[in-house]
Amino acid sequence: MVQTLTVQDAVELAVVERNGFIESRHIGAAVVLSSEGEVIVRHGNIDALVLPRSSMKPLQAVACLTAGAPLEGEQLGMSTASHNGTDRHVAVVREMLAGGGLTEDDLGCPPDWPGDSETRDELVRDHAGTARIRMNCSGKHAAMLRACVAAGWPTEGYLSPDHPLQQHIKEVVERLSGERVAATAIDGCGAPVHVITLLGLARALHRIGTASERSPFAMHRFAGALVRIVRENPWTIEGPGRPDTIAIEKLGVFAKHGAEGVMVMVAPNGATVALKTLDGSGRAATIVAATLLARAGALTDAQVDDLASGLPLAVLGGGSDVGAIRPGAGI
């Protein structure tokens, strides 16, 4: 079995404070890369292996584009999204599918309710049920299907690790991360997700986040376009009022959370952070990532304070604020 992050590898990344009492502590590992891609901050064992979960979506999206998926505009944002299933998100996914002669029935992700509560309530009132296209990964799956159509690969079985698309994605992950995939698992949406080190994940996102649309290399041009579109359309990557979207709107960063406490964030100057909490909680991930970038000089303290004001970090007691989720003192 591969070696994953352990308690011995971890440091305190965040605490939960209630009336001055530290109620909970989130430990994990984090790495910050400079704008040039050099390691400038290490917290915990950054060479430990992690499952990036949805933080791998930018890599998967770039792979789909290099395979020929003809996506543009908001479709690029949806290809890397963990969206909350609003009608606006769904409309773009339907557009992506239709462009390849595909339908919702071709999606391999499981049916789900939208993450957006208002949209879910509306569906319930209309006596509608779960749907594949409402699942938060449907944009990624639509991009995968479009890549298959463009490359002449079968759409049936596109989620099998042995499918040509998934083999191509694995190769792109290895190229961007600069390391061999240690293992492959199946993500919650049914797609393969690859095990790499936390440092490898940071390097991959740094390469994507600093890529130029004017590069002579197609992979870099696609990555540059992807990041620009997400920054111009923050609603695509998650949704209004959601942490990734808030961070992009307020900081101009490229942010992508993953399940089980994974977070990657690229500052406007290219400085990059990747982190993983050992307990799998992501409630502090966004503010910790932004704080690490600020302490590295890539963001200002005022920007981080503004971000914190828009995130659900308050600890409540009787409906009043009595504390907060905040970064640990040692990071």
Short mmCIF file of C-alpha atoms in Angstrom, two decimals:
data_model
loop_
_atom_site.label_atom_id
_atom_site.label_comp_id
_atom_site.label_asym_id
_atom_site.label_seq_id
_atom_site.Cartn_x
_atom_site.Cartn_y
_atom_site.Cartn_z
CA MET A 1 0.00 0.00 0.00
CA VAL A 2 1.27 3.51 -0.83
CA GLN A 3 2.30 5.84 2.00
CA THR A 4 -0.25 8.54 2.62
CA LEU A 5 -0.08 11.53 4.95
CA THR A 6 0.15 10.47 8.61
CA VAL A 7 -0.14 12.17 11.99
CA GLN A 8 3.65 12.18 12.23
CA ASP A 9 3.80 14.04 8.89
CA ALA A 10 1.32 16.75 9.91
CA VAL A 11 1.37 20.18 11.56
CA GLU A 12 -1.43 22.35 12.88
CA LEU A 13 -3.00 24.27 9.98
CA ALA A 14 -6.12 25.69 11.64
CA VAL A 15 -8.06 25.86 14.88
CA VAL A 16 -11.68 26.31 15.87
CA GLU A 17 -12.03 28.77 18.74
CA ARG A 18 -15.15 29.14 20.90
CA ASN A 19 -15.18 31.86 23.57
CA GLY A 20 -11.39 31.78 23.72
CA PHE A 21 -11.27 27.98 24.05
CA ILE A 22 -9.64 25.94 21.26
CA GLU A 23 -12.35 23.42 20.55
CA SER A 24 -10.83 21.64 17.54
CA ARG A 25 -7.58 21.55 15.63
CA HIS A 26 -7.05 20.69 11.97
CA ILE A 27 -3.64 19.22 11.21
CA GLY A 28 -2.17 18.48 7.82
CA ALA A 29 0.53 19.51 5.39
CA ALA A 30 0.99 22.51 3.09
CA VAL A 31 3.52 23.76 0.57
CA VAL A 32 4.00 27.19 -1.00
CA LEU A 33 5.85 27.72 -4.27
CA SER A 34 7.26 31.05 -5.36
CA SER A 35 6.18 32.71 -8.59
CA GLU A 36 9.16 30.92 -10.18
CA GLY A 37 7.99 27.55 -8.87
CA GLU A 38 10.55 27.09 -6.09
CA VAL A 39 9.55 25.70 -2.69
CA ILE A 40 9.59 28.58 -0.20
CA VAL A 41 7.41 27.21 2.62
CA ARG A 42 7.01 23.67 3.94
CA HIS A 43 4.58 22.64 6.64
CA GLY A 44 4.56 18.94 7.38
CA ASN A 45 5.62 16.27 4.91
CA ILE A 46 4.97 17.70 1.46
CA ASP A 47 6.41 14.56 -0.16
CA ALA A 48 3.60 12.43 1.27
CA LEU A 49 1.15 10.99 -1.23
CA VAL A 50 -2.36 12.41 -1.47
CA LEU A 51 -5.51 11.89 -3.49
CA PRO A 52 -6.16 15.36 -4.96
CA ARG A 53 -9.83 14.55 -5.55
CA SER A 54 -11.47 17.54 -7.31
CA SER A 55 -8.29 19.59 -7.03
CA MET A 56 -7.14 17.40 -9.93
CA LYS A 57 -9.89 18.75 -12.18
CA PRO A 58 -7.70 21.48 -13.71
CA LEU A 59 -5.23 18.78 -14.78
CA GLN A 60 -8.03 16.62 -16.18
CA ALA A 61 -9.49 19.61 -18.02
CA VAL A 62 -6.15 20.48 -19.62
CA ALA A 63 -5.81 16.84 -20.69
CA CYS A 64 -9.25 16.92 -22.31
CA LEU A 65 -8.28 20.07 -24.22
CA THR A 66 -5.01 18.56 -25.45
CA ALA A 67 -7.00 15.52 -26.59
CA GLY A 68 -9.01 17.85 -28.83
CA ALA A 69 -12.10 18.84 -26.83
CA PRO A 70 -13.21 22.05 -28.64
CA LEU A 71 -14.32 24.00 -25.57
CA GLU A 72 -14.30 27.76 -25.18
CA GLY A 73 -15.66 30.53 -22.99
CA GLU A 74 -17.71 29.45 -20.00
CA GLN A 75 -17.40 25.85 -21.12
CA LEU A 76 -13.76 25.97 -20.06
CA GLY A 77 -14.79 27.03 -16.57
CA MET A 78 -17.31 24.24 -16.37
CA SER A 79 -14.75 21.65 -17.49
CA THR A 80 -12.82 22.19 -14.24
CA ALA A 81 -15.79 22.92 -11.97
CA SER A 82 -17.29 21.42 -8.86
CA HIS A 83 -20.44 23.38 -9.58
CA ASN A 84 -23.49 23.56 -7.35
CA GLY A 85 -25.99 22.59 -10.02
CA THR A 86 -27.84 25.82 -10.71
CA ASP A 87 -29.83 26.20 -13.91
CA ARG A 88 -27.05 28.45 -15.22
CA HIS A 89 -24.44 25.75 -14.67
CA VAL A 90 -26.65 23.08 -16.20
CA ALA A 91 -27.31 25.20 -19.30
CA VAL A 92 -23.59 25.35 -20.06
CA VAL A 93 -23.14 21.61 -19.53
CA ARG A 94 -26.04 20.91 -21.90
CA GLU A 95 -24.37 23.19 -24.43
CA MET A 96 -21.12 21.26 -24.05
CA LEU A 97 -22.88 17.96 -24.63
CA ALA A 98 -24.95 19.16 -27.57
CA GLY A 99 -21.84 20.45 -29.31
CA GLY A 100 -20.60 16.88 -29.54
CA GLY A 101 -23.93 15.31 -30.46
CA LEU A 102 -24.26 14.00 -26.91
CA THR A 103 -27.05 14.01 -24.33
CA GLU A 104 -27.36 13.76 -20.56
CA ASP A 105 -27.73 9.99 -20.96
CA ASP A 106 -24.08 9.81 -22.05
CA LEU A 107 -22.85 11.20 -18.72
CA GLY A 108 -21.23 8.58 -16.52
CA CYS A 109 -21.46 10.51 -13.26
CA PRO A 110 -24.20 9.41 -10.82
CA PRO A 111 -27.51 11.27 -10.53
CA ASP A 112 -27.55 13.82 -7.73
CA TRP A 113 -29.36 16.79 -6.29
CA PRO A 114 -27.87 20.22 -6.95
CA GLY A 115 -25.73 21.64 -4.17
CA ASP A 116 -27.55 24.96 -4.45
CA SER A 117 -30.42 24.89 -1.94
CA GLU A 118 -32.71 27.25 -3.87
CA THR A 119 -32.36 25.17 -7.03
CA ARG A 120 -33.01 21.97 -5.09
CA ASP A 121 -36.11 23.45 -3.45
CA GLU A 122 -37.41 24.49 -6.85
CA LEU A 123 -36.88 20.98 -8.24
CA VAL A 124 -38.73 19.48 -5.27
CA ARG A 125 -41.63 21.88 -5.77
CA ASP A 126 -41.74 20.79 -9.42
CA HIS A 127 -41.72 17.12 -8.35
CA ALA A 128 -38.41 16.60 -10.14
CA GLY A 129 -35.71 14.25 -8.91
CA THR A 130 -31.98 13.79 -9.08
CA ALA A 131 -30.17 14.04 -12.41
CA ARG A 132 -26.71 13.31 -13.71
CA ILE A 133 -26.37 16.79 -15.12
CA ARG A 134 -27.01 18.33 -11.67
CA MET A 135 -24.10 16.37 -10.18
CA ASN A 136 -21.22 18.71 -9.34
CA CYS A 137 -18.80 16.91 -11.68
CA SER A 138 -21.03 16.91 -14.77
CA GLY A 139 -18.95 19.62 -16.46
CA LYS A 140 -15.80 17.52 -16.12
CA HIS A 141 -17.63 14.52 -17.54
CA ALA A 142 -19.00 16.55 -20.45
CA ALA A 143 -15.44 17.69 -21.23
CA MET A 144 -14.24 14.08 -21.12
CA LEU A 145 -16.98 13.02 -23.52
CA ARG A 146 -16.17 15.89 -25.90
CA ALA A 147 -12.52 14.82 -25.87
CA CYS A 148 -13.54 11.28 -26.79
CA VAL A 149 -15.66 12.50 -29.70
CA ALA A 150 -12.87 14.76 -30.94
CA ALA A 151 -10.19 12.07 -30.70
CA GLY A 152 -12.35 9.33 -32.18
CA TRP A 153 -12.35 7.31 -28.99
CA PRO A 154 -15.49 5.43 -27.86
CA THR A 155 -17.66 7.31 -25.40
CA GLU A 156 -18.85 4.03 -23.93
CA GLY A 157 -16.60 3.03 -21.06
CA TYR A 158 -14.86 6.42 -20.97
CA LEU A 159 -14.43 6.14 -17.18
CA SER A 160 -12.44 2.91 -17.29
CA PRO A 161 -8.80 3.47 -16.25
CA ASP A 162 -7.82 1.51 -19.37
CA HIS A 163 -9.77 3.77 -21.74
CA PRO A 164 -7.56 5.83 -24.11
CA LEU A 165 -8.88 9.07 -22.59
CA GLN A 166 -8.00 8.06 -19.05
CA GLN A 167 -4.58 6.87 -20.15
CA HIS A 168 -4.03 10.27 -21.80
CA ILE A 169 -5.16 12.06 -18.63
CA LYS A 170 -2.73 10.00 -16.57
CA GLU A 171 0.12 10.96 -18.91
CA VAL A 172 -0.78 14.65 -18.62
CA VAL A 173 -0.94 14.39 -14.81
CA GLU A 174 2.55 12.90 -14.80
CA ARG A 175 3.86 15.55 -17.17
CA LEU A 176 2.43 18.46 -15.20
CA SER A 177 3.33 17.11 -11.75
CA GLY A 178 6.78 15.95 -12.79
CA GLU A 179 6.35 12.56 -11.14
CA ARG A 180 4.95 9.12 -11.78
CA VAL A 181 1.43 8.36 -10.60
CA ALA A 182 1.79 6.22 -7.47
CA ALA A 183 -1.69 4.68 -7.61
CA THR A 184 -5.13 5.22 -9.10
CA ALA A 185 -8.46 5.27 -7.28
CA ILE A 186 -12.05 5.97 -8.32
CA ASP A 187 -13.43 9.37 -7.35
CA GLY A 188 -16.96 9.94 -6.07
CA CYS A 189 -18.14 10.79 -9.57
CA GLY A 190 -16.81 7.51 -10.99
CA ALA A 191 -13.76 8.93 -12.79
CA PRO A 192 -10.22 7.77 -12.06
CA VAL A 193 -8.22 10.05 -9.73
CA HIS A 194 -4.47 9.68 -9.41
CA VAL A 195 -2.25 9.60 -6.34
CA ILE A 196 0.67 12.05 -6.42
CA THR A 197 2.61 13.91 -3.76
CA LEU A 198 1.37 17.18 -2.31
CA LEU A 199 4.46 18.82 -3.83
CA GLY A 200 3.64 17.29 -7.21
CA LEU A 201 0.12 18.68 -7.01
CA ALA A 202 1.50 22.15 -6.22
CA ARG A 203 3.92 21.97 -9.15
CA ALA A 204 1.16 20.92 -11.52
CA LEU A 205 -1.10 23.79 -10.47
CA HIS A 206 1.79 26.24 -10.67
CA ARG A 207 2.43 25.20 -14.26
CA ILE A 208 -1.24 25.58 -15.10
CA GLY A 209 -1.68 28.83 -13.19
CA THR A 210 1.32 30.54 -14.79
CA ALA A 211 0.82 29.26 -18.33
CA SER A 212 0.61 31.76 -21.18
CA GLU A 213 -1.99 31.74 -23.92
CA ARG A 214 0.79 32.97 -26.23
CA SER A 215 3.00 29.95 -25.56
CA PRO A 216 4.25 27.95 -28.56
CA PHE A 217 3.12 24.84 -26.69
CA ALA A 218 -0.54 23.85 -26.99
CA MET A 219 -0.78 22.53 -23.44
CA HIS A 220 0.33 25.87 -22.03
CA ARG A 221 -2.03 27.82 -24.29
CA PHE A 222 -4.97 25.69 -23.16
CA ALA A 223 -3.99 26.03 -19.50
CA GLY A 224 -3.65 29.80 -19.83
CA ALA A 225 -7.08 30.08 -21.42
CA LEU A 226 -8.63 27.86 -18.76
CA VAL A 227 -7.29 29.96 -15.89
CA ARG A 228 -8.25 33.25 -17.55
CA ILE A 229 -11.83 32.12 -18.15
CA VAL A 230 -12.24 30.94 -14.55
CA ARG A 231 -10.92 34.25 -13.24
CA GLU A 232 -13.29 36.13 -15.54
CA ASN A 233 -16.23 33.86 -14.66
CA PRO A 234 -15.77 32.77 -11.02
CA TRP A 235 -19.36 31.49 -10.82
CA THR A 236 -18.50 28.60 -13.15
CA ILE A 237 -16.03 26.80 -10.90
CA GLU A 238 -18.38 26.44 -7.93
CA GLY A 239 -21.20 28.98 -7.57
CA PRO A 240 -22.26 32.26 -5.97
CA GLY A 241 -21.56 32.33 -2.24
CA ARG A 242 -19.27 29.30 -2.41
CA PRO A 243 -15.64 29.43 -1.17
CA ASP A 244 -13.79 28.91 -4.48
CA THR A 245 -15.95 31.50 -6.21
CA ILE A 246 -15.58 33.98 -3.35
CA ALA A 247 -11.80 33.59 -3.31
CA ILE A 248 -11.52 34.17 -7.05
CA GLU A 249 -13.83 37.19 -6.93
CA LYS A 250 -12.09 38.86 -4.00
CA LEU A 251 -8.45 37.90 -4.59
CA GLY A 252 -8.11 37.30 -8.32
CA VAL A 253 -6.61 33.89 -7.55
CA PHE A 254 -7.23 30.57 -9.25
CA ALA A 255 -8.68 28.32 -6.53
CA LYS A 256 -9.88 24.73 -6.61
CA HIS A 257 -10.88 22.72 -3.59
CA GLY A 258 -11.00 18.97 -3.45
CA ALA A 259 -12.90 16.60 -1.19
CA GLU A 260 -11.28 15.42 2.04
CA GLY A 261 -9.63 18.74 2.83
CA VAL A 262 -7.54 19.36 -0.30
CA MET A 263 -7.02 22.89 -1.63
CA VAL A 264 -4.90 24.47 -4.35
CA MET A 265 -4.63 28.21 -4.96
CA VAL A 266 -2.54 30.22 -7.42
CA ALA A 267 -2.03 33.94 -6.73
CA PRO A 268 -2.02 36.53 -9.53
CA ASN A 269 1.79 36.64 -9.39
CA GLY A 270 2.02 32.85 -9.79
CA ALA A 271 2.82 31.91 -6.19
CA THR A 272 1.04 28.63 -5.48
CA VAL A 273 -0.15 26.78 -2.39
CA ALA A 274 -1.37 23.21 -2.02
CA LEU A 275 -2.61 21.75 1.25
CA LYS A 276 -4.31 18.71 2.70
CA THR A 277 -5.96 18.40 6.11
CA LEU A 278 -5.51 15.02 7.72
CA ASP A 279 -9.06 14.79 9.06
CA GLY A 280 -10.57 15.53 5.64
CA SER A 281 -12.34 18.71 6.70
CA GLY A 282 -12.23 21.53 4.17
CA ARG A 283 -13.88 24.21 6.31
CA ALA A 284 -10.60 26.03 6.95
CA ALA A 285 -8.86 25.23 3.65
CA THR A 286 -9.63 28.44 1.78
CA ILE A 287 -8.60 30.85 4.52
CA VAL A 288 -5.47 28.82 5.33
CA ALA A 289 -4.41 28.80 1.66
CA ALA A 290 -4.94 32.55 1.33
CA THR A 291 -3.09 33.21 4.60
CA LEU A 292 -0.11 31.19 3.43
CA LEU A 293 0.00 33.19 0.19
CA ALA A 294 -0.18 36.44 2.16
CA ARG A 295 2.66 35.39 4.44
CA ALA A 296 4.66 34.61 1.31
CA GLY A 297 4.00 38.14 0.05
CA ALA A 298 1.68 37.14 -2.80
CA LEU A 299 -1.45 38.68 -1.21
CA THR A 300 -1.98 41.42 1.37
CA ASP A 301 -3.35 40.99 4.88
CA ALA A 302 -6.19 43.34 3.92
CA GLN A 303 -7.16 41.04 1.08
CA VAL A 304 -7.20 38.05 3.39
CA ASP A 305 -9.32 39.93 5.92
CA ASP A 306 -11.77 40.81 3.15
CA LEU A 307 -11.89 37.17 2.07
CA ALA A 308 -12.49 36.02 5.65
CA SER A 309 -15.48 38.35 5.92
CA GLY A 310 -17.17 36.50 3.05
CA LEU A 311 -16.47 32.94 4.20
CA PRO A 312 -18.52 30.90 6.73
CA LEU A 313 -15.87 31.03 9.45
CA ALA A 314 -17.94 32.25 12.39
CA VAL A 315 -18.52 29.94 15.36
CA LEU A 316 -22.02 30.53 16.71
CA GLY A 317 -23.48 30.32 20.19
CA GLY A 318 -27.18 31.02 20.55
CA GLY A 319 -27.18 32.64 17.11
CA SER A 320 -24.36 35.06 17.97
CA ASP A 321 -20.69 34.99 16.99
CA VAL A 322 -18.66 33.55 19.85
CA GLY A 323 -15.54 32.50 17.99
CA ALA A 324 -14.07 31.65 14.61
CA ILE A 325 -12.31 29.13 12.45
CA ARG A 326 -8.85 30.58 11.89
CA PRO A 327 -5.40 29.60 10.63
CA GLY A 328 -3.07 28.02 13.16
CA ALA A 329 -0.47 30.22 14.81
CA GLY A 330 2.43 28.21 13.43
CA ILE A 331 1.85 28.60 9.71
#
